[in-house]
Amino acid sequence: MIRVTIWNEYVHEVVNPAVAEVYPQGIHNAIAAGIRNESFSIRTATLAEPEHGLTEEVLNETDVLLWWGHRAHDEVRDDIVDRVQQRVLDGMGLIVLHSGHCSKIFNKLMGTKTCQLKWREADEKERLWVIDPSHPIAEGIGEFIELPKEEMYGEHFNIPVPDELIFISWFEGGDVLRSGVTYSRGRGKIFYFRPGHETYPTYYNNDILKVISNGVKWAAPSQTAAPFYGNTAPLEPIKAK
Amino acid sequence: MIRVTIWNEYVHEVVNPAVAEVYPQGIHNAIAAGIRNESFSIRTATLAEPEHGLTEEVLNETDVLLWWGHRAHDEVRDDIVDRVQQRVLDGMGLIVLHSGHCSKIFNKLMGTKTCQLKWREADEKERLWVIDPSHPIAEGIGEFIELPKEEMYGEHFNIPVPDELIFISWFEGGDVLRSGVTYSRGRGKIFYFRPGHETYPTYYNNDILKVISNGVKWAAPSQTAAPFYGNTAPLEPIKAK
Amino acid sequence: MIRVTIWNEYVHEVVNPAVAEVYPQGIHNAIAAGIRNESFSIRTATLAEPEHGLTEEVLNETDVLLWWGHRAHDEVRDDIVDRVQQRVLDGMGLIVLHSGHCSKIFNKLMGTKTCQLKWREADEKERLWVIDPSHPIAEGIGEFIELPKEEMYGEHFNIPVPDELIFISWFEGGDVLRSGVTYSRGRGKIFYFRPGHETYPTYYNNDILKVISNGVKWAAPSQTAAPFYGNTAPLEPIKAK
Amino acid sequence: MIRVTIWNEYVHEVVNPAVAEVYPQGIHNAIAAGIRNESFSIRTATLAEPEHGLTEEVLNETDVLLWWGHRAHDEVRDDIVDRVQQRVLDGMGLIVLHSGHCSKIFNKLMGTKTCQLKWREADEKERLWVIDPSHPIAEGIGEFIELPKEEMYGEHFNIPVPDELIFISWFEGGDVLRSGVTYSRGRGKIFYFRPGHETYPTYYNNDILKVISNGVKWAAPSQTAAPFYGNTAPLEPIKAK
């Protein structure tokens, strides 16, 4: 059983009727419904909850955390961001969705300040090509995923060189993006997946849900040993010189 | 159920009594016994069998192939090597063990001709440090694996830059080696794992067996789409210019 | 002074008047003229010459070899391919252009058999986006290179995971490609660069020439030590056990 | 001409006579003297100077910044760290030496909080093996660098997967470390190089100085275009849907 926590700032859906129409229960609940299966135990958390719903207890019981944020990145408390970062370093998986590329937690883990990119809202077509057909995150989908309308995110995307590049997006307006990338930080695995603008029904698309679900399985912690850090005695004798 | 085929040239154990004493049933059977569990269906194959035991049928029914060879690399038929390569490109996992670094199949998949390195038989200590504690191949072992006596393989190891670096070996005689590395080729995953000289009981070591077993799970095919290659019609209209 | 050899099979230009019109002196001479500068010493070589113009002597005096081939991949002698591979392992840079993705030498160095991809000749627009703006190969060009008409090469491109990804191409017809990628093999550096179909004047485009020229500088051999491979004495004492 | 600024916290040398004996003019001046050549224009900066000697003006005139810090990481002003980070993203090279692995600037760029590792002061031998003999940073040295006495830094080293792995250290006491690694962040190149504990004469070793000098050349900015980030118009027409 993989314990999943889906975090959503849950602001657009509340203040913007057009978004509420697409996601009446919020993006978090749409994703939760979409990836539900017997091997996941899912809960949600939102910005407005105490400690944003990400208490020590919740995080300690989370194997994989999903993160959707956009308008309210700055309202996320720094101490909660530190807490999430530490949990990632200790092995919790993290899936950062769409505009989460500008979240405090993603930026902190990447080191490129704001993970900037080009963007445009123009109802344009996006086609996500599978670049690594050996990867479990690409399981069960075809050679590409087509989204009739999405926000555009384009290169240059100011992220570190990914450990793995799984999807590249083609956009109708002439741009491309590395749109599915993975990283490790400490013992934790990170998957950034681009699609999911709040005004489009992207999180009802079966392929998108399949990728997120694959991502959860991939990002679940491996039962590896926690390294010891600090002053350490030699394992072998050292000759006097 | 992961269908595993363990291939061993099975020559040393036949012609060299000292090796036969360590591996009376052959290295392939020692590994088979050591990684046996309810989620693996294991068979073995050896050089002397017709088509080296790697018929089209066997390979088509193999999810992950393990490869141990040393003295008889040159006796492996080129058409069988091609067949294995094609299966890897089509998704079969491949785990190359120890002196398999000089096998035809590994060299063909790597492109560096003979994957050369330094070596020495001096009964020296090897310590394999876990470099990527986020990786499932490192599951269930400590910060390092210690082998009291092994053959030494040292850098420079003439392999392509690995996709992932999981272990680095420290050797008593002063050398180091990237000793657990992964690659993908097409839809297939490849794991090279260094230890396992025929004169040492390395394949009875529980940590080594655990790593091989983890490797099998990691290398099992993902159910991804087979890409189409060749001439293809446009997905979008192309303007006349 | 970097000693550059531009190899071209030089068949299309001879047998196809439409190609001859674009490249009357052959693709090799167009590139030679286009990248000429005081720090390069350039020669050319073609398939029809003895030993394809790639004698031991020529290769030994070559720092960076450029390779353009298409129709006649199969006519390249295997022993010459081996010779080139060995030189790459020994440090010679290699720049593989366009349809060279199917050349014997590239396939041999990559290990994925035929480095397949999707393709289409439809006079469509290609836009190569710079993905790594820290890389010297992207020096002196803008955020992208636009080619009004080119052949399309699309993903999945069956190459190993590149060491570095410098360009991604957007194609009008809906495809993308990792179109500028680097590898190392042994002491040699390899740069694959996609554009350059024989029926288009791509090798007169200043940005394309600039990238090729940057590639030559990047791929020139570093004066590093040749590793010793083989049996080696310990550098440190080994305790009897 | 590459404009180099060598930053040293310059505290050990002032407060600890044993260190002052090894580096009477400070580590920064030892390195400056050691890498001096006609293609570098070198200045130094230290913690005690106004703005730590890293004013906007100095940084804007710096192509490659070297960083040595240890005891006083916490005394480095956060706004100066931000300034350095921004310059790296804009293209300035950064070479982080030895205990700089715990500096604010390195941690901020890496995203792994404190880049922890194992350590030990035991006058032990370190041998740095060249892992990538194609890389210009390895130019002019042999297969390894041997340091008779150094501080030990051992795995697990909590850094992101490096873009390039150039050196692995063997330590007498039984540990290994990825001791020469590179990253890019934005348009800037970063090289971390392990050796250089303040109590040893490491920065007088010719091989070490050669590697640092190679690193400076490698990390110097490429004259690439600064990407535009933000809202952007389409380059191609978008069909109404």
Short mmCIF file of N, CA and C in Angstrom, two decimals, chain B residues 28-117:
data_model
loop_
_atom_site.label_atom_id
_atom_site.label_comp_id
_atom_site.label_asym_id
_atom_site.label_seq_id
_atom_site.Cartn_x
_atom_site.Cartn_y
_atom_site.Cartn_z
N HIS B 28 25.48 -20.62 -12.38
CA HIS B 28 24.07 -20.37 -12.71
C HIS B 28 23.14 -20.97 -11.68
N ASN B 29 23.46 -22.18 -11.25
CA ASN B 29 22.57 -22.79 -10.27
C ASN B 29 22.72 -22.19 -8.88
N ALA B 30 23.93 -21.71 -8.57
CA ALA B 30 24.11 -21.03 -7.29
C ALA B 30 23.28 -19.75 -7.25
N ILE B 31 23.32 -19.00 -8.33
CA ILE B 31 22.52 -17.77 -8.37
C ILE B 31 21.03 -18.11 -8.35
N ALA B 32 20.65 -19.10 -9.14
CA ALA B 32 19.23 -19.50 -9.18
C ALA B 32 18.72 -19.84 -7.78
N ALA B 33 19.52 -20.64 -7.06
CA ALA B 33 19.11 -21.01 -5.69
C ALA B 33 19.07 -19.78 -4.80
N GLY B 34 19.99 -18.88 -5.01
CA GLY B 34 20.12 -17.74 -4.12
C GLY B 34 19.06 -16.67 -4.29
N ILE B 35 18.53 -16.53 -5.49
CA ILE B 35 17.54 -15.47 -5.69
C ILE B 35 16.11 -16.02 -5.79
N ARG B 36 16.00 -17.35 -5.64
CA ARG B 36 14.69 -17.98 -5.76
C ARG B 36 13.67 -17.31 -4.84
N ASN B 37 12.52 -16.97 -5.37
CA ASN B 37 11.41 -16.48 -4.54
C ASN B 37 10.14 -16.60 -5.35
N GLU B 38 9.03 -16.38 -4.72
CA GLU B 38 7.75 -16.72 -5.37
C GLU B 38 7.37 -15.81 -6.54
N SER B 39 8.07 -14.70 -6.66
CA SER B 39 7.70 -13.83 -7.78
C SER B 39 8.63 -14.00 -8.99
N PHE B 40 9.59 -14.92 -8.87
CA PHE B 40 10.47 -15.20 -10.02
C PHE B 40 10.20 -16.62 -10.52
N SER B 41 10.16 -16.75 -11.83
CA SER B 41 10.17 -18.06 -12.46
C SER B 41 11.52 -18.18 -13.17
N ILE B 42 12.36 -19.08 -12.67
CA ILE B 42 13.77 -19.09 -13.09
C ILE B 42 14.11 -20.31 -13.93
N ARG B 43 14.83 -20.07 -15.04
CA ARG B 43 15.47 -21.19 -15.72
C ARG B 43 16.93 -20.82 -16.00
N THR B 44 17.70 -21.80 -16.41
CA THR B 44 19.11 -21.54 -16.70
C THR B 44 19.41 -21.95 -18.14
N ALA B 45 20.54 -21.45 -18.63
CA ALA B 45 20.99 -21.81 -19.97
C ALA B 45 22.51 -21.72 -19.98
N THR B 46 23.14 -22.57 -20.79
CA THR B 46 24.61 -22.57 -20.82
C THR B 46 25.11 -22.67 -22.25
N LEU B 47 26.38 -22.35 -22.38
CA LEU B 47 27.04 -22.30 -23.68
C LEU B 47 26.90 -23.59 -24.48
N ALA B 48 27.04 -24.72 -23.78
CA ALA B 48 27.10 -26.00 -24.48
C ALA B 48 25.75 -26.47 -25.03
N GLU B 49 24.67 -25.87 -24.54
CA GLU B 49 23.36 -26.28 -25.05
C GLU B 49 23.18 -25.82 -26.49
N PRO B 50 22.26 -26.48 -27.22
CA PRO B 50 21.98 -26.01 -28.58
C PRO B 50 21.56 -24.54 -28.54
N GLU B 51 22.12 -23.77 -29.46
CA GLU B 51 21.89 -22.32 -29.49
C GLU B 51 22.20 -21.70 -28.13
N HIS B 52 23.13 -22.28 -27.43
CA HIS B 52 23.54 -21.82 -26.08
C HIS B 52 22.34 -21.75 -25.13
N GLY B 53 21.30 -22.51 -25.44
CA GLY B 53 20.11 -22.48 -24.59
C GLY B 53 19.28 -21.22 -24.76
N LEU B 54 19.65 -20.40 -25.74
CA LEU B 54 18.95 -19.12 -25.94
C LEU B 54 18.24 -19.12 -27.28
N THR B 55 17.32 -20.06 -27.42
CA THR B 55 16.51 -20.10 -28.64
C THR B 55 15.57 -18.89 -28.67
N GLU B 56 15.01 -18.65 -29.83
CA GLU B 56 14.00 -17.59 -29.96
C GLU B 56 12.92 -17.78 -28.90
N GLU B 57 12.51 -19.02 -28.75
CA GLU B 57 11.43 -19.30 -27.82
C GLU B 57 11.82 -18.95 -26.38
N VAL B 58 12.99 -19.39 -25.98
CA VAL B 58 13.44 -19.09 -24.62
C VAL B 58 13.52 -17.59 -24.40
N LEU B 59 14.12 -16.90 -25.35
CA LEU B 59 14.28 -15.45 -25.17
C LEU B 59 12.93 -14.74 -25.15
N ASN B 60 12.03 -15.19 -26.00
CA ASN B 60 10.70 -14.57 -26.01
C ASN B 60 9.94 -14.78 -24.70
N GLU B 61 10.33 -15.82 -23.99
CA GLU B 61 9.69 -16.09 -22.70
C GLU B 61 10.54 -15.60 -21.52
N THR B 62 11.54 -14.79 -21.84
CA THR B 62 12.41 -14.27 -20.79
C THR B 62 12.16 -12.78 -20.57
N ASP B 63 11.89 -12.42 -19.31
CA ASP B 63 11.75 -11.00 -18.97
C ASP B 63 13.11 -10.38 -18.64
N VAL B 64 13.91 -11.15 -17.91
CA VAL B 64 15.23 -10.66 -17.53
C VAL B 64 16.25 -11.77 -17.72
N LEU B 65 17.31 -11.42 -18.45
CA LEU B 65 18.39 -12.38 -18.72
C LEU B 65 19.61 -11.99 -17.91
N LEU B 66 20.17 -12.95 -17.16
CA LEU B 66 21.45 -12.72 -16.46
C LEU B 66 22.55 -13.34 -17.29
N TRP B 67 23.72 -12.73 -17.29
CA TRP B 67 24.81 -13.18 -18.14
C TRP B 67 26.11 -13.28 -17.37
N TRP B 68 26.65 -14.50 -17.25
CA TRP B 68 27.98 -14.70 -16.70
C TRP B 68 28.84 -15.42 -17.74
N GLY B 69 29.92 -14.79 -18.15
CA GLY B 69 30.85 -15.41 -19.08
C GLY B 69 32.24 -14.91 -18.81
N HIS B 70 33.26 -15.66 -19.27
CA HIS B 70 34.63 -15.23 -19.02
C HIS B 70 35.62 -15.81 -20.04
N ARG B 71 35.86 -17.12 -19.92
CA ARG B 71 36.87 -17.76 -20.78
C ARG B 71 36.42 -17.90 -22.21
N ALA B 72 35.12 -18.02 -22.41
CA ALA B 72 34.61 -18.50 -23.69
C ALA B 72 33.78 -17.44 -24.42
N HIS B 73 34.08 -16.17 -24.13
CA HIS B 73 33.33 -15.11 -24.81
C HIS B 73 33.30 -15.33 -26.33
N ASP B 74 34.45 -15.73 -26.86
CA ASP B 74 34.56 -15.84 -28.32
C ASP B 74 33.76 -16.99 -28.90
N GLU B 75 33.39 -17.93 -28.04
CA GLU B 75 32.66 -19.10 -28.55
C GLU B 75 31.16 -18.83 -28.65
N VAL B 76 30.73 -17.69 -28.16
CA VAL B 76 29.31 -17.36 -28.27
C VAL B 76 29.01 -16.93 -29.71
N ARG B 77 28.01 -17.58 -30.30
CA ARG B 77 27.71 -17.33 -31.72
C ARG B 77 27.18 -15.91 -31.95
N ASP B 78 27.67 -15.29 -33.00
CA ASP B 78 27.27 -13.91 -33.29
C ASP B 78 25.77 -13.77 -33.52
N ASP B 79 25.17 -14.78 -34.14
CA ASP B 79 23.73 -14.65 -34.41
C ASP B 79 22.92 -14.72 -33.11
N ILE B 80 23.44 -15.44 -32.13
CA ILE B 80 22.75 -15.47 -30.84
C ILE B 80 22.91 -14.13 -30.12
N VAL B 81 24.09 -13.57 -30.25
CA VAL B 81 24.32 -12.24 -29.66
C VAL B 81 23.36 -11.23 -30.29
N ASP B 82 23.22 -11.27 -31.60
CA ASP B 82 22.28 -10.35 -32.28
C ASP B 82 20.85 -10.55 -31.75
N ARG B 83 20.51 -11.80 -31.55
CA ARG B 83 19.16 -12.12 -31.07
C ARG B 83 18.93 -11.54 -29.66
N VAL B 84 19.94 -11.69 -28.82
CA VAL B 84 19.81 -11.13 -27.47
C VAL B 84 19.73 -9.60 -27.54
N GLN B 85 20.58 -9.00 -28.36
CA GLN B 85 20.55 -7.54 -28.49
C GLN B 85 19.16 -7.06 -28.91
N GLN B 86 18.60 -7.75 -29.90
CA GLN B 86 17.27 -7.34 -30.39
C GLN B 86 16.23 -7.44 -29.28
N ARG B 87 16.31 -8.51 -28.51
CA ARG B 87 15.35 -8.68 -27.40
C ARG B 87 15.52 -7.57 -26.35
N VAL B 88 16.76 -7.18 -26.08
CA VAL B 88 16.97 -6.06 -25.15
C VAL B 88 16.32 -4.80 -25.72
N LEU B 89 16.58 -4.51 -26.98
CA LEU B 89 15.98 -3.31 -27.58
C LEU B 89 14.46 -3.38 -27.51
N ASP B 90 13.93 -4.59 -27.55
CA ASP B 90 12.47 -4.78 -27.49
C ASP B 90 11.93 -4.83 -26.05
N GLY B 91 12.82 -4.74 -25.07
CA GLY B 91 12.31 -4.60 -23.71
C GLY B 91 12.83 -5.59 -22.67
N MET B 92 13.48 -6.66 -23.11
CA MET B 92 13.99 -7.63 -22.13
C MET B 92 15.07 -6.99 -21.27
N GLY B 93 15.01 -7.19 -19.97
CA GLY B 93 16.07 -6.72 -19.09
C GLY B 93 17.30 -7.59 -19.21
N LEU B 94 18.46 -6.99 -18.94
CA LEU B 94 19.72 -7.73 -19.03
C LEU B 94 20.59 -7.36 -17.83
N ILE B 95 21.05 -8.38 -17.11
CA ILE B 95 21.96 -8.15 -15.99
C ILE B 95 23.28 -8.83 -16.33
N VAL B 96 24.30 -8.02 -16.46
CA VAL B 96 25.62 -8.52 -16.84
C VAL B 96 26.47 -8.58 -15.58
N LEU B 97 27.02 -9.77 -15.35
CA LEU B 97 27.74 -10.01 -14.10
C LEU B 97 29.23 -10.12 -14.35
N HIS B 98 30.00 -9.50 -13.47
CA HIS B 98 31.45 -9.64 -13.38
C HIS B 98 32.14 -9.61 -14.74
N SER B 99 32.79 -10.71 -15.13
CA SER B 99 33.60 -10.72 -16.35
C SER B 99 32.75 -10.63 -17.61
N GLY B 100 31.46 -10.59 -17.45
CA GLY B 100 30.57 -10.31 -18.57
C GLY B 100 30.84 -8.95 -19.18
N HIS B 101 31.62 -8.12 -18.52
CA HIS B 101 31.97 -6.82 -19.09
C HIS B 101 32.71 -6.98 -20.40
N CYS B 102 33.31 -8.16 -20.62
CA CYS B 102 34.01 -8.41 -21.88
C CYS B 102 33.21 -9.29 -22.84
N SER B 103 31.97 -9.56 -22.50
CA SER B 103 31.16 -10.41 -23.36
C SER B 103 30.79 -9.67 -24.64
N LYS B 104 30.52 -10.45 -25.69
CA LYS B 104 30.10 -9.85 -26.96
C LYS B 104 28.84 -9.02 -26.78
N ILE B 105 27.91 -9.54 -26.01
CA ILE B 105 26.62 -8.84 -25.91
C ILE B 105 26.79 -7.50 -25.20
N PHE B 106 27.57 -7.46 -24.12
CA PHE B 106 27.72 -6.19 -23.40
C PHE B 106 28.48 -5.19 -24.27
N ASN B 107 29.53 -5.65 -24.91
CA ASN B 107 30.32 -4.74 -25.75
C ASN B 107 29.49 -4.18 -26.89
N LYS B 108 28.67 -5.03 -27.45
CA LYS B 108 27.84 -4.59 -28.57
C LYS B 108 26.82 -3.53 -28.12
N LEU B 109 26.31 -3.69 -26.95
CA LEU B 109 25.31 -2.73 -26.44
C LEU B 109 25.96 -1.45 -25.94
N MET B 110 27.23 -1.51 -25.58
CA MET B 110 27.91 -0.33 -25.02
C MET B 110 28.60 0.52 -26.08
N GLY B 111 29.19 -0.13 -27.09
CA GLY B 111 29.85 0.64 -28.15
C GLY B 111 31.28 1.04 -27.86
N THR B 112 31.85 0.49 -26.80
CA THR B 112 33.24 0.85 -26.50
C THR B 112 34.18 -0.32 -26.74
N LYS B 113 33.81 -1.18 -27.64
CA LYS B 113 34.62 -2.27 -28.16
C LYS B 113 34.81 -3.39 -27.14
N THR B 114 35.58 -3.17 -26.09
CA THR B 114 35.85 -4.29 -25.19
C THR B 114 35.65 -3.92 -23.71
N CYS B 115 35.11 -2.74 -23.44
CA CYS B 115 34.81 -2.36 -22.05
C CYS B 115 35.96 -2.71 -21.12
N GLN B 116 37.16 -2.32 -21.54
CA GLN B 116 38.38 -2.67 -20.80
C GLN B 116 38.44 -2.03 -19.42
N LEU B 117 39.33 -2.60 -18.60
CA LEU B 117 39.57 -2.09 -17.25
C LEU B 117 40.89 -2.66 -16.76
#
